[in-house]
Amino acid sequence: MQLDIRTIYLMYALLYLMLHGIIWFSLSRYQSRLVSRWSLAGIVSASGIALFASVGVLPDWAVATLGQVLMAAGNFGRQYVLRSLDRTPAPRWVWRQGLFHLAYLGVNGSLFVMGASNAQMMLVFFVFYALVCLDFYFSGRDIARQRNTSGGLTLQVGGLVFTVSLGVKALTLYWGWGAQDFYDQGWDQVALFAAQFLAISLLNFGFMQVLMDQFQQERWQFERDLVVQKELAAQAERQSAALTAVLREREE
């Protein structure tokens, strides 16, 4: 069976766009900045993936620079959102991840200027994302420890699927076992895209579950606080009525 890899890239970009758009629309009533930032970052990534489907159509520099920048920005944005669920991300993490992304973009740009082959640039690409996507796993692990939600486990699995599938693709490139260019046919391409479709779905479902559980807990807390306030108001009213009755008795 012949696969149209270019079309699969476009389908992958469309999946990114749909999943993040659905989350943005579905949770818009909560007016959460985290939801907006997560969805916007996913849409930025979708734009970068769509450019990957334009090799040979758009100028190579547009794909090698703009496409890479969009993907890196979208990836960093989603990782930043996950780290922001409970508190502002640690400056050390921001610097480490930010510099790692910038270093990758610098290496990628240098390879392009030096005329490196697509296989070499793809190898650097897949090694970088295999490593950087581990942060999704660690974020999910921290969320699972700190919150009573199943979304943390889903995020961990999604991060591992990303890392393992990208790592396997990097190995096939290094050893020459599979497709060596963007649109080449190969078993590794099939395995990669199947895993990527699964991974991005797991990340979005996990994120949505974490947020929904958070919103539900905040609602329960609000309702409990409201009940307490009503009880305090009723108690104050009873005490006021009792005090009024005592004052009347003294006047009489």
CSV table of C-alpha atoms in Angstrom, one decimal:
chain,number,residue,atom,x,y,z
A,1,MET,CA,0.0,0.0,0.0
A,2,GLN,CA,1.4,3.4,-1.0
A,3,LEU,CA,1.1,6.2,1.5
A,4,ASP,CA,0.8,9.9,0.6
A,5,ILE,CA,3.1,11.2,3.4
A,6,ARG,CA,2.4,14.8,2.4
A,7,THR,CA,-1.3,14.3,2.9
A,8,ILE,CA,-0.6,12.6,6.3
A,9,TYR,CA,1.3,15.7,7.4
A,10,LEU,CA,-1.7,17.8,6.5
A,11,MET,CA,-4.0,15.4,8.4
A,12,TYR,CA,-1.7,15.6,11.4
A,13,ALA,CA,-1.8,19.4,11.3
A,14,LEU,CA,-5.5,19.3,11.0
A,15,LEU,CA,-5.8,17.0,14.0
A,16,TYR,CA,-3.7,19.5,16.0
A,17,LEU,CA,-5.9,22.3,14.9
A,18,MET,CA,-9.1,20.5,15.7
A,19,LEU,CA,-8.2,19.1,19.1
A,20,HIS,CA,-6.9,22.4,20.4
A,21,GLY,CA,-9.8,24.3,18.8
A,22,ILE,CA,-12.3,22.0,20.4
A,23,ILE,CA,-10.7,22.5,23.9
A,24,TRP,CA,-10.7,26.2,23.4
A,25,PHE,CA,-14.4,26.2,22.4
A,26,SER,CA,-15.5,23.6,25.0
A,27,LEU,CA,-13.9,25.3,28.0
A,28,SER,CA,-14.4,28.9,26.9
A,29,ARG,CA,-17.2,29.4,29.4
A,30,TYR,CA,-14.6,29.1,32.2
A,31,GLN,CA,-12.6,32.1,30.8
A,32,SER,CA,-9.3,30.4,31.7
A,33,ARG,CA,-6.1,31.9,30.5
A,34,LEU,CA,-4.5,28.5,30.7
A,35,VAL,CA,-7.0,27.1,28.2
A,36,SER,CA,-6.5,30.0,25.8
A,37,ARG,CA,-2.7,29.6,26.0
A,38,TRP,CA,-2.7,25.9,25.6
A,39,SER,CA,-5.0,26.1,22.5
A,40,LEU,CA,-3.1,28.9,21.0
A,41,ALA,CA,0.2,27.1,21.4
A,42,GLY,CA,-1.4,24.0,19.7
A,43,ILE,CA,-2.6,26.1,16.8
A,44,VAL,CA,0.9,27.5,16.4
A,45,SER,CA,2.3,24.0,16.3
A,46,ALA,CA,-0.3,23.0,13.7
A,47,SER,CA,0.9,25.9,11.5
A,48,GLY,CA,4.4,24.6,11.7
A,49,ILE,CA,3.4,21.0,10.8
A,50,ALA,CA,1.4,22.3,7.9
A,51,LEU,CA,4.6,23.9,6.5
A,52,PHE,CA,6.2,20.5,6.7
A,53,ALA,CA,3.7,19.4,4.2
A,54,SER,CA,4.9,22.1,1.9
A,55,VAL,CA,8.4,20.9,1.1
A,56,GLY,CA,8.9,21.4,-2.6
A,57,VAL,CA,6.0,23.8,-2.8
A,58,LEU,CA,7.2,26.6,-0.6
A,59,PRO,CA,10.9,27.7,-0.5
A,60,ASP,CA,13.1,25.4,1.5
A,61,TRP,CA,14.1,28.3,3.8
A,62,ALA,CA,10.5,28.9,4.8
A,63,VAL,CA,10.1,25.3,5.9
A,64,ALA,CA,13.5,25.0,7.5
A,65,THR,CA,13.2,28.2,9.5
A,66,LEU,CA,9.6,29.4,9.9
A,67,GLY,CA,8.2,25.9,10.2
A,68,GLN,CA,10.7,24.9,12.8
A,69,VAL,CA,10.2,28.1,14.8
A,70,LEU,CA,6.5,27.6,14.9
A,71,MET,CA,6.7,24.0,16.0
A,72,ALA,CA,9.3,24.9,18.7
A,73,ALA,CA,7.2,27.8,20.0
A,74,GLY,CA,4.1,25.8,20.1
A,75,ASN,CA,5.8,22.9,22.0
A,76,PHE,CA,7.4,25.2,24.5
A,77,GLY,CA,4.1,27.0,25.0
A,78,ARG,CA,2.2,23.9,25.9
A,79,GLN,CA,4.9,22.7,28.3
A,80,TYR,CA,4.9,26.1,29.9
A,81,VAL,CA,1.1,25.9,30.4
A,82,LEU,CA,1.4,22.5,32.1
A,83,ARG,CA,4.0,23.8,34.4
A,84,SER,CA,1.7,26.8,35.2
A,85,LEU,CA,-1.3,24.7,36.5
A,86,ASP,CA,-0.4,25.1,40.2
A,87,ARG,CA,2.2,27.9,40.2
A,88,THR,CA,4.4,30.0,38.1
A,89,PRO,CA,7.1,27.8,36.5
A,90,ALA,CA,10.5,27.8,38.2
A,91,PRO,CA,12.9,30.3,36.5
A,92,ARG,CA,15.4,27.5,36.3
A,93,TRP,CA,13.0,25.4,34.2
A,94,VAL,CA,12.1,28.3,32.0
A,95,TRP,CA,15.8,29.1,31.2
A,96,ARG,CA,16.7,25.4,30.7
A,97,GLN,CA,13.8,24.6,28.3
A,98,GLY,CA,14.0,28.0,26.6
A,99,LEU,CA,17.7,27.7,25.9
A,100,PHE,CA,17.3,24.1,24.8
A,101,HIS,CA,14.7,25.1,22.2
A,102,LEU,CA,16.9,28.1,21.1
A,103,ALA,CA,20.0,25.9,20.8
A,104,TYR,CA,18.0,23.5,18.6
A,105,LEU,CA,16.8,26.2,16.4
A,106,GLY,CA,20.4,27.5,16.1
A,107,VAL,CA,21.7,24.1,15.2
A,108,ASN,CA,18.9,23.5,12.7
A,109,GLY,CA,19.5,26.9,11.1
A,110,SER,CA,23.3,26.2,10.8
A,111,LEU,CA,22.7,22.9,9.2
A,112,PHE,CA,20.4,24.4,6.6
A,113,VAL,CA,22.9,27.2,5.8
A,114,MET,CA,25.7,24.6,5.5
A,115,GLY,CA,23.6,22.6,3.0
A,116,ALA,CA,23.1,19.5,5.2
A,117,SER,CA,21.0,16.7,3.8
A,118,ASN,CA,17.3,16.2,4.8
A,119,ALA,CA,18.3,13.0,6.6
A,120,GLN,CA,20.8,14.9,8.8
A,121,MET,CA,18.3,17.7,9.6
A,122,MET,CA,15.6,15.1,10.3
A,123,LEU,CA,17.9,13.2,12.6
A,124,VAL,CA,18.6,16.3,14.7
A,125,PHE,CA,14.8,17.1,14.6
A,126,PHE,CA,13.7,13.7,16.0
A,127,VAL,CA,16.5,13.5,18.6
A,128,PHE,CA,15.6,17.0,19.9
A,129,TYR,CA,11.9,16.3,20.2
A,130,ALA,CA,12.4,12.8,21.6
A,131,LEU,CA,14.3,14.5,24.5
A,132,VAL,CA,12.2,17.6,24.9
A,133,CYS,CA,8.9,15.7,24.9
A,134,LEU,CA,10.0,13.9,28.1
A,135,ASP,CA,8.9,17.1,29.9
A,136,PHE,CA,5.3,16.2,29.2
A,137,TYR,CA,5.8,13.0,31.1
A,138,PHE,CA,7.4,14.8,34.1
A,139,SER,CA,4.7,17.4,34.1
A,140,GLY,CA,2.1,14.7,34.2
A,141,ARG,CA,3.9,12.9,37.0
A,142,ASP,CA,4.0,16.1,39.1
A,143,ILE,CA,0.3,16.7,38.4
A,144,ALA,CA,-0.6,13.2,39.4
A,145,ARG,CA,1.2,13.6,42.7
A,146,GLN,CA,-0.3,17.0,43.5
A,147,ARG,CA,-3.9,16.6,42.3
A,148,ASN,CA,-6.7,14.0,42.6
A,149,THR,CA,-7.1,13.6,38.8
A,150,SER,CA,-6.6,10.9,36.2
A,151,GLY,CA,-5.4,13.5,33.7
A,152,GLY,CA,-1.9,13.3,35.1
A,153,LEU,CA,-1.5,9.7,34.1
A,154,THR,CA,-2.9,10.4,30.7
A,155,LEU,CA,-0.3,13.2,30.2
A,156,GLN,CA,2.4,10.8,31.3
A,157,VAL,CA,1.4,8.2,28.8
A,158,GLY,CA,1.1,10.8,26.0
A,159,GLY,CA,4.6,12.1,26.8
A,160,LEU,CA,6.1,8.6,26.7
A,161,VAL,CA,4.4,7.7,23.4
A,162,PHE,CA,5.8,10.9,22.0
A,163,THR,CA,9.4,10.2,23.2
A,164,VAL,CA,9.5,6.5,22.3
A,165,SER,CA,8.1,7.0,18.8
A,166,LEU,CA,10.3,9.9,18.0
A,167,GLY,CA,13.3,8.1,19.5
A,168,VAL,CA,12.6,5.0,17.3
A,169,LYS,CA,12.4,7.2,14.3
A,170,ALA,CA,15.7,8.8,15.1
A,171,LEU,CA,17.3,5.4,15.4
A,172,THR,CA,15.9,4.3,12.0
A,173,LEU,CA,17.4,7.4,10.4
A,174,TYR,CA,20.7,6.9,12.1
A,175,TRP,CA,21.0,3.2,11.1
A,176,GLY,CA,19.4,3.7,7.7
A,177,TRP,CA,16.6,1.2,8.4
A,178,GLY,CA,13.6,3.3,7.2
A,179,ALA,CA,12.6,6.4,5.2
A,180,GLN,CA,15.5,8.8,4.8
A,181,ASP,CA,13.6,11.8,3.5
A,182,PHE,CA,10.4,13.7,4.3
A,183,TYR,CA,8.0,11.9,2.0
A,184,ASP,CA,9.7,8.6,1.6
A,185,GLN,CA,7.7,5.4,2.1
A,186,GLY,CA,8.6,3.2,5.0
A,187,TRP,CA,7.3,1.1,7.9
A,188,ASP,CA,8.8,3.6,10.3
A,189,GLN,CA,6.7,6.4,8.8
A,190,VAL,CA,3.5,4.4,9.5
A,191,ALA,CA,4.6,3.7,13.1
A,192,LEU,CA,5.6,7.3,13.7
A,193,PHE,CA,2.4,8.9,12.5
A,194,ALA,CA,0.2,6.3,14.3
A,195,ALA,CA,2.0,7.0,17.5
A,196,GLN,CA,1.9,10.8,17.0
A,197,PHE,CA,-1.8,10.7,16.4
A,198,LEU,CA,-2.2,8.8,19.6
A,199,ALA,CA,0.2,10.9,21.6
A,200,ILE,CA,-1.3,14.3,20.8
A,201,SER,CA,-4.8,13.0,21.5
A,202,LEU,CA,-3.7,11.7,24.9
A,203,LEU,CA,-2.0,15.0,25.8
A,204,ASN,CA,-5.1,17.0,24.9
A,205,PHE,CA,-7.5,14.6,26.7
A,206,GLY,CA,-5.2,14.6,29.7
A,207,PHE,CA,-5.0,18.4,29.8
A,208,MET,CA,-8.8,18.7,29.5
A,209,GLN,CA,-9.4,16.2,32.3
A,210,VAL,CA,-7.0,18.0,34.6
A,211,LEU,CA,-8.8,21.3,33.9
A,212,MET,CA,-12.3,19.8,34.3
A,213,ASP,CA,-11.4,18.2,37.6
A,214,GLN,CA,-9.9,21.5,38.8
A,215,PHE,CA,-13.0,23.5,37.7
A,216,GLN,CA,-15.2,20.9,39.4
A,217,GLN,CA,-13.2,21.1,42.7
A,218,GLU,CA,-13.4,24.9,42.6
A,219,ARG,CA,-17.2,24.6,42.1
A,220,TRP,CA,-17.5,22.2,45.1
A,221,GLN,CA,-15.3,24.5,47.2
A,222,PHE,CA,-17.5,27.5,46.3
A,223,GLU,CA,-20.7,25.6,47.1
A,224,ARG,CA,-19.2,24.5,50.5
A,225,ASP,CA,-18.1,28.1,51.2
A,226,LEU,CA,-21.6,29.3,50.3
A,227,VAL,CA,-23.2,26.8,52.7
A,228,VAL,CA,-20.8,27.9,55.5
A,229,GLN,CA,-21.6,31.6,54.8
A,230,LYS,CA,-25.4,30.9,55.0
A,231,GLU,CA,-25.0,29.0,58.2
A,232,LEU,CA,-23.0,31.9,59.7
A,233,ALA,CA,-25.6,34.4,58.5
A,234,ALA,CA,-28.4,32.3,60.0
A,235,GLN,CA,-26.5,32.0,63.3
A,236,ALA,CA,-25.8,35.8,63.4
A,237,GLU,CA,-29.5,36.4,62.7
A,238,ARG,CA,-30.5,34.1,65.6
A,239,GLN,CA,-28.1,35.8,67.9
A,240,SER,CA,-29.4,39.2,66.8
A,241,ALA,CA,-33.0,38.1,67.4
A,242,ALA,CA,-32.1,36.7,70.9
A,243,LEU,CA,-30.3,40.0,71.8
A,244,THR,CA,-33.3,42.0,70.6
A,245,ALA,CA,-35.6,39.9,72.8
A,246,VAL,CA,-33.4,40.5,75.8
A,247,LEU,CA,-33.3,44.2,75.3
A,248,ARG,CA,-37.1,44.3,75.0
A,249,GLU,CA,-37.5,42.4,78.3
A,250,ARG,CA,-35.2,44.9,80.1
A,251,GLU,CA,-37.2,47.8,78.7
A,252,GLU,CA,-40.4,46.3,79.9
